[in-house]
JSON list of C-alpha atoms in Angstrom, two decimals:
[
{"chain": "A", "resi": 25, "resn": "MET", "atom": "CA", "xyz": [-27.78, -87.84, -114.48]},
{"chain": "A", "resi": 26, "resn": "ASN", "atom": "CA", "xyz": [-24.15, -89.40, -114.28]},
{"chain": "A", "resi": 27, "resn": "TYR", "atom": "CA", "xyz": [-22.69, -91.88, -116.37]},
{"chain": "A", "resi": 28, "resn": "LEU", "atom": "CA", "xyz": [-23.14, -94.98, -113.71]},
{"chain": "A", "resi": 29, "resn": "THR", "atom": "CA", "xyz": [-26.98, -94.40, -113.20]},
{"chain": "A", "resi": 30, "resn": "LYS", "atom": "CA", "xyz": [-27.73, -94.17, -117.17]},
{"chain": "A", "resi": 31, "resn": "VAL", "atom": "CA", "xyz": [-25.78, -97.61, -116.88]},
{"chain": "A", "resi": 32, "resn": "MET", "atom": "CA", "xyz": [-28.16, -99.25, -114.62]},
{"chain": "A", "resi": 33, "resn": "LEU", "atom": "CA", "xyz": [-31.08, -97.70, -115.84]},
{"chain": "A", "resi": 34, "resn": "ALA", "atom": "CA", "xyz": [-30.63, -98.74, -119.58]},
{"chain": "A", "resi": 35, "resn": "THR", "atom": "CA", "xyz": [-29.48, -102.12, -117.98]},
{"chain": "A", "resi": 36, "resn": "SER", "atom": "CA", "xyz": [-32.40, -102.96, -115.66]},
{"chain": "A", "resi": 37, "resn": "ALA", "atom": "CA", "xyz": [-34.36, -101.98, -118.51]},
{"chain": "A", "resi": 38, "resn": "ILE", "atom": "CA", "xyz": [-32.97, -104.53, -120.86]},
{"chain": "A", "resi": 39, "resn": "ILE", "atom": "CA", "xyz": [-32.58, -107.52, -118.47]},
{"chain": "A", "resi": 40, "resn": "THR", "atom": "CA", "xyz": [-36.56, -107.04, -117.52]},
{"chain": "A", "resi": 41, "resn": "ALA", "atom": "CA", "xyz": [-37.39, -106.88, -121.29]},
{"chain": "A", "resi": 42, "resn": "THR", "atom": "CA", "xyz": [-35.92, -110.24, -122.09]},
{"chain": "A", "resi": 43, "resn": "SER", "atom": "CA", "xyz": [-35.92, -112.03, -118.89]},
{"chain": "A", "resi": 44, "resn": "VAL", "atom": "CA", "xyz": [-39.59, -112.79, -119.25]},
{"chain": "A", "resi": 45, "resn": "MET", "atom": "CA", "xyz": [-39.20, -113.96, -123.18]},
{"chain": "A", "resi": 46, "resn": "ALA", "atom": "CA", "xyz": [-37.97, -117.45, -122.11]},
{"chain": "A", "resi": 47, "resn": "GLU", "atom": "CA", "xyz": [-38.65, -120.02, -124.68]},
{"chain": "A", "resi": 48, "resn": "SER", "atom": "CA", "xyz": [-38.25, -123.78, -124.38]},
{"chain": "A", "resi": 49, "resn": "ALA", "atom": "CA", "xyz": [-35.44, -125.53, -126.39]},
{"chain": "A", "resi": 50, "resn": "LYS", "atom": "CA", "xyz": [-37.38, -127.42, -129.15]},
{"chain": "A", "resi": 51, "resn": "SER", "atom": "CA", "xyz": [-34.87, -130.20, -129.36]},
{"chain": "A", "resi": 52, "resn": "LEU", "atom": "CA", "xyz": [-32.09, -132.20, -127.94]},
{"chain": "A", "resi": 53, "resn": "ASP", "atom": "CA", "xyz": [-29.36, -130.25, -130.48]},
{"chain": "A", "resi": 54, "resn": "HIS", "atom": "CA", "xyz": [-31.17, -126.60, -130.07]},
{"chain": "A", "resi": 55, "resn": "ALA", "atom": "CA", "xyz": [-30.96, -127.67, -126.20]},
{"chain": "A", "resi": 56, "resn": "GLN", "atom": "CA", "xyz": [-27.14, -128.23, -126.77]},
{"chain": "A", "resi": 57, "resn": "LYS", "atom": "CA", "xyz": [-26.32, -125.52, -128.43]},
{"chain": "A", "resi": 58, "resn": "ALA", "atom": "CA", "xyz": [-28.24, -122.88, -126.20]},
{"chain": "A", "resi": 59, "resn": "THR", "atom": "CA", "xyz": [-26.57, -124.36, -123.66]},
{"chain": "A", "resi": 60, "resn": "ASP", "atom": "CA", "xyz": [-22.75, -124.25, -125.35]},
{"chain": "A", "resi": 61, "resn": "ASN", "atom": "CA", "xyz": [-23.22, -120.42, -126.06]},
{"chain": "A", "resi": 62, "resn": "ARG", "atom": "CA", "xyz": [-24.53, -119.77, -122.39]},
{"chain": "A", "resi": 63, "resn": "LYS", "atom": "CA", "xyz": [-21.44, -121.72, -121.16]},
{"chain": "A", "resi": 64, "resn": "ALA", "atom": "CA", "xyz": [-19.13, -119.50, -123.43]},
{"chain": "A", "resi": 65, "resn": "VAL", "atom": "CA", "xyz": [-20.71, -116.37, -122.07]},
{"chain": "A", "resi": 66, "resn": "PHE", "atom": "CA", "xyz": [-19.85, -117.82, -118.30]},
{"chain": "A", "resi": 67, "resn": "THR", "atom": "CA", "xyz": [-16.48, -118.98, -119.42]},
{"chain": "A", "resi": 68, "resn": "LEU", "atom": "CA", "xyz": [-15.54, -115.42, -120.64]},
{"chain": "A", "resi": 69, "resn": "LEU", "atom": "CA", "xyz": [-17.20, -113.94, -117.20]},
{"chain": "A", "resi": 70, "resn": "GLY", "atom": "CA", "xyz": [-14.70, -116.19, -115.14]},
{"chain": "A", "resi": 71, "resn": "SER", "atom": "CA", "xyz": [-11.47, -115.58, -117.29]},
{"chain": "A", "resi": 72, "resn": "ASN", "atom": "CA", "xyz": [-12.14, -111.59, -116.87]},
{"chain": "A", "resi": 73, "resn": "MET", "atom": "CA", "xyz": [-12.79, -112.29, -113.12]},
{"chain": "A", "resi": 74, "resn": "GLY", "atom": "CA", "xyz": [-9.93, -113.86, -112.41]},
{"chain": "A", "resi": 75, "resn": "PRO", "atom": "CA", "xyz": [-7.48, -111.71, -112.57]},
{"chain": "A", "resi": 76, "resn": "LEU", "atom": "CA", "xyz": [-9.90, -109.29, -110.57]},
{"chain": "A", "resi": 77, "resn": "GLY", "atom": "CA", "xyz": [-9.77, -111.42, -107.86]},
{"chain": "A", "resi": 78, "resn": "ALA", "atom": "CA", "xyz": [-6.16, -112.19, -107.60]},
{"chain": "A", "resi": 79, "resn": "MET", "atom": "CA", "xyz": [-5.86, -108.42, -107.44]},
{"chain": "A", "resi": 80, "resn": "ALA", "atom": "CA", "xyz": [-8.42, -107.99, -105.13]},
{"chain": "A", "resi": 81, "resn": "LYS", "atom": "CA", "xyz": [-6.25, -110.85, -102.84]},
{"chain": "A", "resi": 82, "resn": "GLY", "atom": "CA", "xyz": [-2.66, -109.69, -103.46]},
{"chain": "A", "resi": 83, "resn": "LYS", "atom": "CA", "xyz": [-1.52, -112.13, -105.30]},
{"chain": "A", "resi": 84, "resn": "ILE", "atom": "CA", "xyz": [-1.07, -109.93, -108.57]},
{"chain": "A", "resi": 85, "resn": "PRO", "atom": "CA", "xyz": [-0.17, -105.82, -108.35]},
{"chain": "A", "resi": 86, "resn": "LEU", "atom": "CA", "xyz": [-3.23, -104.03, -108.61]},
{"chain": "A", "resi": 87, "resn": "ASP", "atom": "CA", "xyz": [-3.42, -102.63, -111.95]},
{"chain": "A", "resi": 88, "resn": "ALA", "atom": "CA", "xyz": [-6.16, -100.17, -112.57]},
{"chain": "A", "resi": 89, "resn": "LYS", "atom": "CA", "xyz": [-5.94, -99.87, -116.38]},
{"chain": "A", "resi": 90, "resn": "VAL", "atom": "CA", "xyz": [-6.80, -103.99, -116.02]},
{"chain": "A", "resi": 91, "resn": "VAL", "atom": "CA", "xyz": [-9.50, -103.67, -113.93]},
{"chain": "A", "resi": 92, "resn": "GLU", "atom": "CA", "xyz": [-10.88, -101.35, -116.20]},
{"chain": "A", "resi": 93, "resn": "LYS", "atom": "CA", "xyz": [-10.98, -103.27, -119.06]},
{"chain": "A", "resi": 94, "resn": "ASN", "atom": "CA", "xyz": [-11.71, -106.45, -116.83]},
{"chain": "A", "resi": 95, "resn": "ALA", "atom": "CA", "xyz": [-14.62, -104.46, -115.51]},
{"chain": "A", "resi": 96, "resn": "GLU", "atom": "CA", "xyz": [-15.95, -103.61, -118.87]},
{"chain": "A", "resi": 97, "resn": "ARG", "atom": "CA", "xyz": [-16.05, -106.58, -120.33]},
{"chain": "A", "resi": 98, "resn": "ILE", "atom": "CA", "xyz": [-17.85, -107.96, -117.16]},
{"chain": "A", "resi": 99, "resn": "ASN", "atom": "CA", "xyz": [-20.04, -104.94, -117.88]},
{"chain": "A", "resi": 100, "resn": "GLN", "atom": "CA", "xyz": [-20.86, -106.05, -121.25]},
{"chain": "A", "resi": 101, "resn": "LEU", "atom": "CA", "xyz": [-20.98, -109.68, -120.73]},
{"chain": "A", "resi": 102, "resn": "SER", "atom": "CA", "xyz": [-23.85, -109.46, -118.16]},
{"chain": "A", "resi": 103, "resn": "LEU", "atom": "CA", "xyz": [-25.42, -107.64, -120.61]},
{"chain": "A", "resi": 104, "resn": "MET", "atom": "CA", "xyz": [-25.72, -110.59, -122.84]},
{"chain": "A", "resi": 105, "resn": "ILE", "atom": "CA", "xyz": [-26.66, -113.35, -119.99]},
{"chain": "A", "resi": 106, "resn": "ALA", "atom": "CA", "xyz": [-30.49, -112.64, -120.41]},
{"chain": "A", "resi": 107, "resn": "ASP", "atom": "CA", "xyz": [-30.09, -113.58, -124.22]},
{"chain": "A", "resi": 108, "resn": "TYR", "atom": "CA", "xyz": [-28.03, -116.58, -123.37]},
{"chain": "A", "resi": 109, "resn": "THR", "atom": "CA", "xyz": [-30.18, -117.87, -121.25]},
{"chain": "A", "resi": 110, "resn": "LYS", "atom": "CA", "xyz": [-33.38, -117.41, -122.45]},
{"chain": "A", "resi": 111, "resn": "THR", "atom": "CA", "xyz": [-33.38, -120.88, -124.10]},
{"chain": "A", "resi": 112, "resn": "ASP", "atom": "CA", "xyz": [-34.96, -123.19, -120.94]},
{"chain": "A", "resi": 113, "resn": "THR", "atom": "CA", "xyz": [-33.17, -126.05, -121.70]},
{"chain": "A", "resi": 114, "resn": "SER", "atom": "CA", "xyz": [-34.11, -128.05, -118.64]},
{"chain": "A", "resi": 115, "resn": "SER", "atom": "CA", "xyz": [-36.37, -130.66, -120.67]},
{"chain": "A", "resi": 116, "resn": "PHE", "atom": "CA", "xyz": [-33.47, -132.21, -122.35]},
{"chain": "A", "resi": 117, "resn": "LYS", "atom": "CA", "xyz": [-30.68, -133.91, -120.99]},
{"chain": "A", "resi": 118, "resn": "VAL", "atom": "CA", "xyz": [-27.85, -131.71, -121.20]},
{"chain": "A", "resi": 119, "resn": "LYS", "atom": "CA", "xyz": [-24.45, -131.36, -119.02]},
{"chain": "A", "resi": 120, "resn": "THR", "atom": "CA", "xyz": [-24.79, -127.96, -117.37]},
{"chain": "A", "resi": 121, "resn": "ALA", "atom": "CA", "xyz": [-24.74, -126.62, -114.31]},
{"chain": "A", "resi": 122, "resn": "ALA", "atom": "CA", "xyz": [-27.36, -124.58, -114.97]},
{"chain": "A", "resi": 123, "resn": "LEU", "atom": "CA", "xyz": [-30.68, -124.96, -111.84]},
{"chain": "A", "resi": 124, "resn": "ASP", "atom": "CA", "xyz": [-33.84, -125.65, -113.57]},
{"chain": "A", "resi": 125, "resn": "LYS", "atom": "CA", "xyz": [-34.52, -121.98, -111.19]},
{"chain": "A", "resi": 126, "resn": "ILE", "atom": "CA", "xyz": [-32.92, -119.87, -113.82]},
{"chain": "A", "resi": 127, "resn": "TRP", "atom": "CA", "xyz": [-36.26, -120.35, -115.77]},
{"chain": "A", "resi": 128, "resn": "GLN", "atom": "CA", "xyz": [-38.64, -121.01, -112.93]},
{"chain": "A", "resi": 129, "resn": "GLU", "atom": "CA", "xyz": [-38.18, -117.45, -111.31]},
{"chain": "A", "resi": 130, "resn": "PRO", "atom": "CA", "xyz": [-37.09, -115.60, -113.68]},
{"chain": "A", "resi": 131, "resn": "LYS", "atom": "CA", "xyz": [-37.87, -112.20, -112.14]},
{"chain": "A", "resi": 132, "resn": "ALA", "atom": "CA", "xyz": [-35.35, -113.10, -109.13]},
{"chain": "A", "resi": 133, "resn": "PHE", "atom": "CA", "xyz": [-33.10, -114.22, -112.10]},
{"chain": "A", "resi": 134, "resn": "ALA", "atom": "CA", "xyz": [-33.09, -111.02, -113.40]},
{"chain": "A", "resi": 135, "resn": "LYS", "atom": "CA", "xyz": [-32.24, -109.04, -110.39]},
{"chain": "A", "resi": 136, "resn": "ARG", "atom": "CA", "xyz": [-29.13, -111.41, -110.31]},
{"chain": "A", "resi": 137, "resn": "ILE", "atom": "CA", "xyz": [-27.97, -110.35, -113.63]},
{"chain": "A", "resi": 138, "resn": "ASN", "atom": "CA", "xyz": [-28.94, -106.55, -113.11]},
{"chain": "A", "resi": 139, "resn": "ALA", "atom": "CA", "xyz": [-26.85, -107.13, -109.71]},
{"chain": "A", "resi": 140, "resn": "LEU", "atom": "CA", "xyz": [-23.55, -108.19, -111.87]},
{"chain": "A", "resi": 141, "resn": "SER", "atom": "CA", "xyz": [-24.38, -104.90, -114.53]},
{"chain": "A", "resi": 142, "resn": "GLU", "atom": "CA", "xyz": [-24.39, -102.55, -111.72]},
{"chain": "A", "resi": 143, "resn": "ALA", "atom": "CA", "xyz": [-21.57, -103.93, -109.48]},
{"chain": "A", "resi": 144, "resn": "SER", "atom": "CA", "xyz": [-19.38, -104.23, -112.98]},
{"chain": "A", "resi": 145, "resn": "ALA", "atom": "CA", "xyz": [-20.34, -100.78, -113.96]},
{"chain": "A", "resi": 146, "resn": "HIS", "atom": "CA", "xyz": [-19.58, -99.32, -110.74]},
{"chain": "A", "resi": 147, "resn": "LEU", "atom": "CA", "xyz": [-16.12, -100.92, -110.59]},
{"chain": "A", "resi": 148, "resn": "GLN", "atom": "CA", "xyz": [-15.53, -99.28, -113.97]},
{"chain": "A", "resi": 149, "resn": "MET", "atom": "CA", "xyz": [-15.84, -96.18, -112.27]},
{"chain": "A", "resi": 150, "resn": "ALA", "atom": "CA", "xyz": [-13.72, -97.37, -108.98]},
{"chain": "A", "resi": 151, "resn": "ALA", "atom": "CA", "xyz": [-11.21, -98.20, -111.70]},
{"chain": "A", "resi": 152, "resn": "LYS", "atom": "CA", "xyz": [-11.00, -94.64, -113.42]},
{"chain": "A", "resi": 153, "resn": "SER", "atom": "CA", "xyz": [-10.38, -93.03, -109.78]},
{"chain": "A", "resi": 154, "resn": "ALA", "atom": "CA", "xyz": [-7.14, -95.21, -109.51]},
{"chain": "A", "resi": 155, "resn": "ASP", "atom": "CA", "xyz": [-7.87, -95.55, -105.71]},
{"chain": "A", "resi": 156, "resn": "SER", "atom": "CA", "xyz": [-6.74, -98.91, -104.67]},
{"chain": "A", "resi": 157, "resn": "SER", "atom": "CA", "xyz": [-9.35, -98.98, -101.74]},
{"chain": "A", "resi": 158, "resn": "ALA", "atom": "CA", "xyz": [-12.01, -98.15, -104.00]},
{"chain": "A", "resi": 159, "resn": "ILE", "atom": "CA", "xyz": [-11.07, -100.73, -106.51]},
{"chain": "A", "resi": 160, "resn": "LYS", "atom": "CA", "xyz": [-10.51, -103.24, -104.13]},
{"chain": "A", "resi": 161, "resn": "GLN", "atom": "CA", "xyz": [-14.14, -102.47, -102.73]},
{"chain": "A", "resi": 162, "resn": "ALA", "atom": "CA", "xyz": [-15.70, -102.55, -106.22]},
{"chain": "A", "resi": 163, "resn": "ILE", "atom": "CA", "xyz": [-14.20, -105.88, -106.72]},
{"chain": "A", "resi": 164, "resn": "ALA", "atom": "CA", "xyz": [-15.59, -107.32, -104.04]},
{"chain": "A", "resi": 165, "resn": "GLY", "atom": "CA", "xyz": [-19.08, -106.25, -105.24]},
{"chain": "A", "resi": 166, "resn": "VAL", "atom": "CA", "xyz": [-18.73, -107.95, -108.57]},
{"chain": "A", "resi": 167, "resn": "GLY", "atom": "CA", "xyz": [-17.43, -111.01, -106.78]},
{"chain": "A", "resi": 168, "resn": "LYS", "atom": "CA", "xyz": [-20.84, -111.07, -104.08]},
{"chain": "A", "resi": 169, "resn": "SER", "atom": "CA", "xyz": [-22.81, -110.59, -107.34]},
{"chain": "A", "resi": 170, "resn": "CYS", "atom": "CA", "xyz": [-21.49, -113.44, -108.99]},
{"chain": "A", "resi": 171, "resn": "GLY", "atom": "CA", "xyz": [-21.30, -115.72, -105.74]},
{"chain": "A", "resi": 172, "resn": "GLY", "atom": "CA", "xyz": [-24.82, -114.63, -105.14]},
{"chain": "A", "resi": 173, "resn": "CYS", "atom": "CA", "xyz": [-26.00, -115.89, -108.44]},
{"chain": "A", "resi": 174, "resn": "HIS", "atom": "CA", "xyz": [-24.14, -119.01, -108.07]},
{"chain": "A", "resi": 175, "resn": "ASP", "atom": "CA", "xyz": [-25.23, -119.83, -104.72]},
{"chain": "A", "resi": 176, "resn": "ASP", "atom": "CA", "xyz": [-28.89, -119.91, -106.31]},
{"chain": "A", "resi": 177, "resn": "TYR", "atom": "CA", "xyz": [-28.82, -120.59, -110.03]},
{"chain": "A", "resi": 178, "resn": "LYS", "atom": "CA", "xyz": [-25.97, -123.20, -110.50]},
{"chain": "A", "resi": 179, "resn": "ALA", "atom": "CA", "xyz": [-25.13, -126.51, -109.20]},
{"chain": "A", "resi": 180, "resn": "ASP", "atom": "CA", "xyz": [-21.92, -127.50, -107.01]}
]
């Protein structure tokens, strides 16, 4: 079993196990803290995805080492999403772009998380190859995974 397969199997098991354990926020303060933490994870995801998108579009030079580092970070952050979205904040008025569907459709949301974990693991492997075409294709896979989740679970 290769590295990518091991990562995907482990990731799938972790995400599936944690996604069904959502808990309602107990107070406005609890909901706000959960929201702040959730936003922090997604901010970090965006800060690592931004340079990759710029490389894929040719706006900055492709750097396989940066791609590998950012892909690893995205993968690590993807493994945190289930933990930082397990607190259902939908009963409280907190400023968030997260849609209530996150907690209403936990299995579907877990599949989206898993897709990001798999795509970022694939990108790590592509970056190691230093094949610019494979890297750009794998970046597109991560971008597609992010965009699909945004389409379903993030307010515009």
